Amino acid sequence: MVNKSSFSAWPRLMKAKLAATYIGTSTTHLRRLVESGELAKPRERGGERLWHIDDLDEHADSLPRIGEPRKGDWTDQAL
C-alpha cells in the first residue's frame, strides 16, 4: 500500500474532476461508479458535491487484481 503522506498535495475533499483524476478515470465513469454503488456517494457542502479521499482510496483498494476473482464472485469455487 502506498504511504498517503507522499500524496499530501491531494485535498481530503475533491470535486468530480479532481476525484476522477485521483482514481484514474473520467468524470462520466466516476458518476457511473456512484450510480452502480461501486463508489460511495459524494458528500455535500453548500450545494457542492465532494468526494472524500478515503472513499476514493477504499474504492481503489477494493478492485481485484488481474486473475483474482471479484468480491462475491463464486465462479469456480468449491462448495
Short mmCIF file of N, CA and C in Angstrom, two decimals:
data_model
loop_
_atom_site.label_atom_id
_atom_site.label_comp_id
_atom_site.label_asym_id
_atom_site.label_seq_id
_atom_site.Cartn_x
_atom_site.Cartn_y
_atom_site.Cartn_z
N MET A 1 0.83 -1.18 0.00
CA MET A 1 0.00 0.00 0.00
C MET A 1 0.88 1.24 0.00
N VAL A 2 0.41 2.26 -0.70
CA VAL A 2 1.18 3.49 -0.83
C VAL A 2 1.00 4.35 0.42
N ASN A 3 2.07 4.96 0.85
CA ASN A 3 2.04 5.86 2.00
C ASN A 3 1.31 7.14 1.61
N LYS A 4 0.18 7.43 2.27
CA LYS A 4 -0.61 8.61 1.93
C LYS A 4 0.16 9.92 2.10
N SER A 5 1.14 9.93 2.97
CA SER A 5 1.88 11.16 3.19
C SER A 5 2.62 11.60 1.92
N SER A 6 2.87 10.67 1.00
CA SER A 6 3.54 11.03 -0.24
C SER A 6 2.60 11.76 -1.19
N PHE A 7 1.30 11.76 -0.88
CA PHE A 7 0.31 12.46 -1.71
C PHE A 7 -0.28 13.64 -0.96
N SER A 8 0.51 14.33 -0.20
CA SER A 8 -0.01 15.42 0.62
C SER A 8 -0.62 16.53 -0.22
N ALA A 9 -0.34 16.58 -1.52
CA ALA A 9 -0.90 17.61 -2.38
C ALA A 9 -2.38 17.35 -2.69
N TRP A 10 -2.85 16.13 -2.44
CA TRP A 10 -4.26 15.82 -2.71
C TRP A 10 -5.11 16.31 -1.55
N PRO A 11 -6.17 17.06 -1.83
CA PRO A 11 -7.06 17.52 -0.75
C PRO A 11 -7.93 16.38 -0.23
N ARG A 12 -8.45 16.52 0.98
CA ARG A 12 -9.32 15.48 1.55
C ARG A 12 -10.65 15.40 0.81
N LEU A 13 -11.17 16.54 0.37
CA LEU A 13 -12.42 16.60 -0.36
C LEU A 13 -12.15 17.11 -1.77
N MET A 14 -12.72 16.42 -2.77
CA MET A 14 -12.44 16.78 -4.16
C MET A 14 -13.73 16.87 -4.97
N LYS A 15 -13.76 17.84 -5.87
CA LYS A 15 -14.85 17.91 -6.84
C LYS A 15 -14.67 16.77 -7.84
N ALA A 16 -15.70 16.53 -8.64
CA ALA A 16 -15.75 15.37 -9.53
C ALA A 16 -14.52 15.25 -10.43
N LYS A 17 -14.10 16.33 -11.05
CA LYS A 17 -12.98 16.25 -12.00
C LYS A 17 -11.69 15.80 -11.30
N LEU A 18 -11.41 16.37 -10.15
CA LEU A 18 -10.19 16.00 -9.42
C LEU A 18 -10.31 14.59 -8.84
N ALA A 19 -11.50 14.23 -8.34
CA ALA A 19 -11.71 12.89 -7.80
C ALA A 19 -11.52 11.84 -8.90
N ALA A 20 -12.02 12.12 -10.08
CA ALA A 20 -11.86 11.20 -11.21
C ALA A 20 -10.38 11.07 -11.58
N THR A 21 -9.68 12.17 -11.59
CA THR A 21 -8.24 12.14 -11.88
C THR A 21 -7.51 11.31 -10.83
N TYR A 22 -7.88 11.48 -9.57
CA TYR A 22 -7.23 10.77 -8.47
C TYR A 22 -7.33 9.25 -8.63
N ILE A 23 -8.50 8.76 -9.10
CA ILE A 23 -8.65 7.30 -9.27
C ILE A 23 -8.39 6.86 -10.71
N GLY A 24 -7.98 7.79 -11.56
CA GLY A 24 -7.58 7.42 -12.92
C GLY A 24 -8.71 7.12 -13.86
N THR A 25 -9.78 7.91 -13.80
CA THR A 25 -10.92 7.68 -14.68
C THR A 25 -11.50 9.01 -15.12
N SER A 26 -12.58 8.98 -15.87
CA SER A 26 -13.26 10.19 -16.31
C SER A 26 -14.37 10.56 -15.33
N THR A 27 -14.85 11.79 -15.42
CA THR A 27 -15.95 12.21 -14.55
C THR A 27 -17.22 11.41 -14.88
N THR A 28 -17.41 11.08 -16.14
CA THR A 28 -18.57 10.28 -16.54
C THR A 28 -18.52 8.91 -15.87
N HIS A 29 -17.35 8.28 -15.90
CA HIS A 29 -17.21 6.96 -15.28
C HIS A 29 -17.31 7.06 -13.76
N LEU A 30 -16.78 8.12 -13.18
CA LEU A 30 -16.91 8.35 -11.74
C LEU A 30 -18.39 8.35 -11.34
N ARG A 31 -19.19 9.07 -12.09
CA ARG A 31 -20.63 9.14 -11.78
C ARG A 31 -21.31 7.79 -11.98
N ARG A 32 -20.87 7.03 -12.98
CA ARG A 32 -21.43 5.68 -13.18
C ARG A 32 -21.07 4.76 -12.02
N LEU A 33 -19.86 4.90 -11.51
CA LEU A 33 -19.46 4.09 -10.36
C LEU A 33 -20.34 4.40 -9.15
N VAL A 34 -20.68 5.66 -8.96
CA VAL A 34 -21.56 6.05 -7.85
C VAL A 34 -22.96 5.49 -8.07
N GLU A 35 -23.48 5.64 -9.30
CA GLU A 35 -24.82 5.14 -9.62
C GLU A 35 -24.94 3.63 -9.41
N SER A 36 -23.86 2.90 -9.72
CA SER A 36 -23.89 1.44 -9.58
C SER A 36 -23.62 0.98 -8.15
N GLY A 37 -23.22 1.92 -7.28
CA GLY A 37 -22.93 1.57 -5.89
C GLY A 37 -21.50 1.08 -5.68
N GLU A 38 -20.67 1.12 -6.70
CA GLU A 38 -19.28 0.68 -6.57
C GLU A 38 -18.41 1.72 -5.86
N LEU A 39 -18.87 2.96 -5.84
CA LEU A 39 -18.16 4.05 -5.21
C LEU A 39 -19.13 4.81 -4.32
N ALA A 40 -18.68 5.19 -3.14
CA ALA A 40 -19.54 5.91 -2.20
C ALA A 40 -20.06 7.21 -2.81
N LYS A 41 -21.26 7.56 -2.44
CA LYS A 41 -21.84 8.83 -2.89
C LYS A 41 -21.00 9.99 -2.35
N PRO A 42 -21.00 11.10 -3.09
CA PRO A 42 -20.24 12.25 -2.61
C PRO A 42 -20.90 12.87 -1.39
N ARG A 43 -20.14 13.69 -0.71
CA ARG A 43 -20.66 14.46 0.42
C ARG A 43 -21.12 15.79 -0.13
N GLU A 44 -21.88 16.52 0.66
CA GLU A 44 -22.41 17.79 0.18
C GLU A 44 -22.02 18.91 1.13
N ARG A 45 -21.57 20.01 0.52
CA ARG A 45 -21.23 21.20 1.30
C ARG A 45 -21.70 22.41 0.50
N GLY A 46 -22.73 23.07 0.99
CA GLY A 46 -23.22 24.26 0.32
C GLY A 46 -23.61 24.04 -1.13
N GLY A 47 -24.18 22.89 -1.42
CA GLY A 47 -24.59 22.58 -2.78
C GLY A 47 -23.50 21.94 -3.63
N GLU A 48 -22.27 21.90 -3.14
CA GLU A 48 -21.17 21.25 -3.86
C GLU A 48 -21.17 19.76 -3.56
N ARG A 49 -20.87 18.97 -4.56
CA ARG A 49 -20.67 17.53 -4.37
C ARG A 49 -19.18 17.29 -4.26
N LEU A 50 -18.79 16.68 -3.16
CA LEU A 50 -17.36 16.47 -2.89
C LEU A 50 -17.10 15.03 -2.50
N TRP A 51 -16.07 14.45 -3.11
CA TRP A 51 -15.68 13.08 -2.79
C TRP A 51 -14.56 13.11 -1.77
N HIS A 52 -14.68 12.27 -0.75
CA HIS A 52 -13.67 12.19 0.31
C HIS A 52 -12.56 11.25 -0.14
N ILE A 53 -11.34 11.63 0.10
CA ILE A 53 -10.18 10.85 -0.34
C ILE A 53 -10.21 9.42 0.21
N ASP A 54 -10.72 9.23 1.42
CA ASP A 54 -10.79 7.87 1.99
C ASP A 54 -11.76 6.99 1.21
N ASP A 55 -12.88 7.57 0.73
CA ASP A 55 -13.82 6.81 -0.08
C ASP A 55 -13.20 6.42 -1.42
N LEU A 56 -12.43 7.33 -2.00
CA LEU A 56 -11.75 7.03 -3.26
C LEU A 56 -10.70 5.95 -3.07
N ASP A 57 -9.95 6.05 -1.97
CA ASP A 57 -8.94 5.03 -1.66
C ASP A 57 -9.60 3.67 -1.43
N GLU A 58 -10.71 3.67 -0.72
CA GLU A 58 -11.41 2.41 -0.45
C GLU A 58 -11.85 1.75 -1.75
N HIS A 59 -12.36 2.55 -2.67
CA HIS A 59 -12.77 2.00 -3.96
C HIS A 59 -11.57 1.39 -4.69
N ALA A 60 -10.48 2.14 -4.76
CA ALA A 60 -9.29 1.67 -5.47
C ALA A 60 -8.75 0.39 -4.83
N ASP A 61 -8.73 0.35 -3.50
CA ASP A 61 -8.21 -0.82 -2.79
C ASP A 61 -9.11 -2.04 -2.97
N SER A 62 -10.39 -1.83 -3.27
CA SER A 62 -11.33 -2.95 -3.42
C SER A 62 -11.27 -3.61 -4.79
N LEU A 63 -10.60 -2.97 -5.75
CA LEU A 63 -10.54 -3.54 -7.09
C LEU A 63 -9.72 -4.82 -7.09
N PRO A 64 -10.20 -5.85 -7.81
CA PRO A 64 -9.44 -7.09 -7.86
C PRO A 64 -8.21 -6.94 -8.74
N ARG A 65 -7.20 -7.70 -8.43
CA ARG A 65 -6.02 -7.75 -9.30
C ARG A 65 -6.35 -8.66 -10.48
N ILE A 66 -5.65 -8.49 -11.56
CA ILE A 66 -5.87 -9.33 -12.74
C ILE A 66 -5.68 -10.79 -12.34
N GLY A 67 -6.67 -11.61 -12.69
CA GLY A 67 -6.60 -13.04 -12.39
C GLY A 67 -7.23 -13.43 -11.07
N GLU A 68 -7.57 -12.45 -10.24
CA GLU A 68 -8.23 -12.75 -8.96
C GLU A 68 -9.74 -12.57 -9.14
N PRO A 69 -10.53 -13.40 -8.45
CA PRO A 69 -11.98 -13.24 -8.55
C PRO A 69 -12.44 -11.95 -7.86
N ARG A 70 -13.53 -11.39 -8.37
CA ARG A 70 -14.13 -10.22 -7.74
C ARG A 70 -14.79 -10.63 -6.44
N LYS A 71 -14.94 -9.70 -5.52
CA LYS A 71 -15.63 -9.99 -4.26
C LYS A 71 -17.04 -10.46 -4.58
N GLY A 72 -17.44 -11.55 -3.94
CA GLY A 72 -18.78 -12.08 -4.15
C GLY A 72 -18.91 -12.94 -5.40
N ASP A 73 -17.84 -13.11 -6.16
CA ASP A 73 -17.87 -13.94 -7.35
C ASP A 73 -17.58 -15.38 -6.95
N TRP A 74 -18.57 -16.24 -7.09
CA TRP A 74 -18.42 -17.64 -6.67
C TRP A 74 -18.07 -18.55 -7.85
N THR A 75 -17.75 -17.99 -9.00
CA THR A 75 -17.39 -18.79 -10.16
C THR A 75 -16.18 -19.66 -9.84
N ASP A 76 -16.28 -20.93 -10.19
CA ASP A 76 -15.20 -21.90 -9.98
C ASP A 76 -14.82 -22.11 -8.51
N GLN A 77 -15.72 -21.82 -7.59
CA GLN A 77 -15.47 -22.01 -6.17
C GLN A 77 -16.10 -23.33 -5.73
N ALA A 78 -15.41 -24.10 -4.95
CA ALA A 78 -15.95 -25.36 -4.43
C ALA A 78 -16.93 -25.04 -3.31
N LEU A 79 -17.95 -25.85 -3.21
CA LEU A 79 -18.93 -25.67 -2.13
C LEU A 79 -18.58 -26.48 -0.93
#
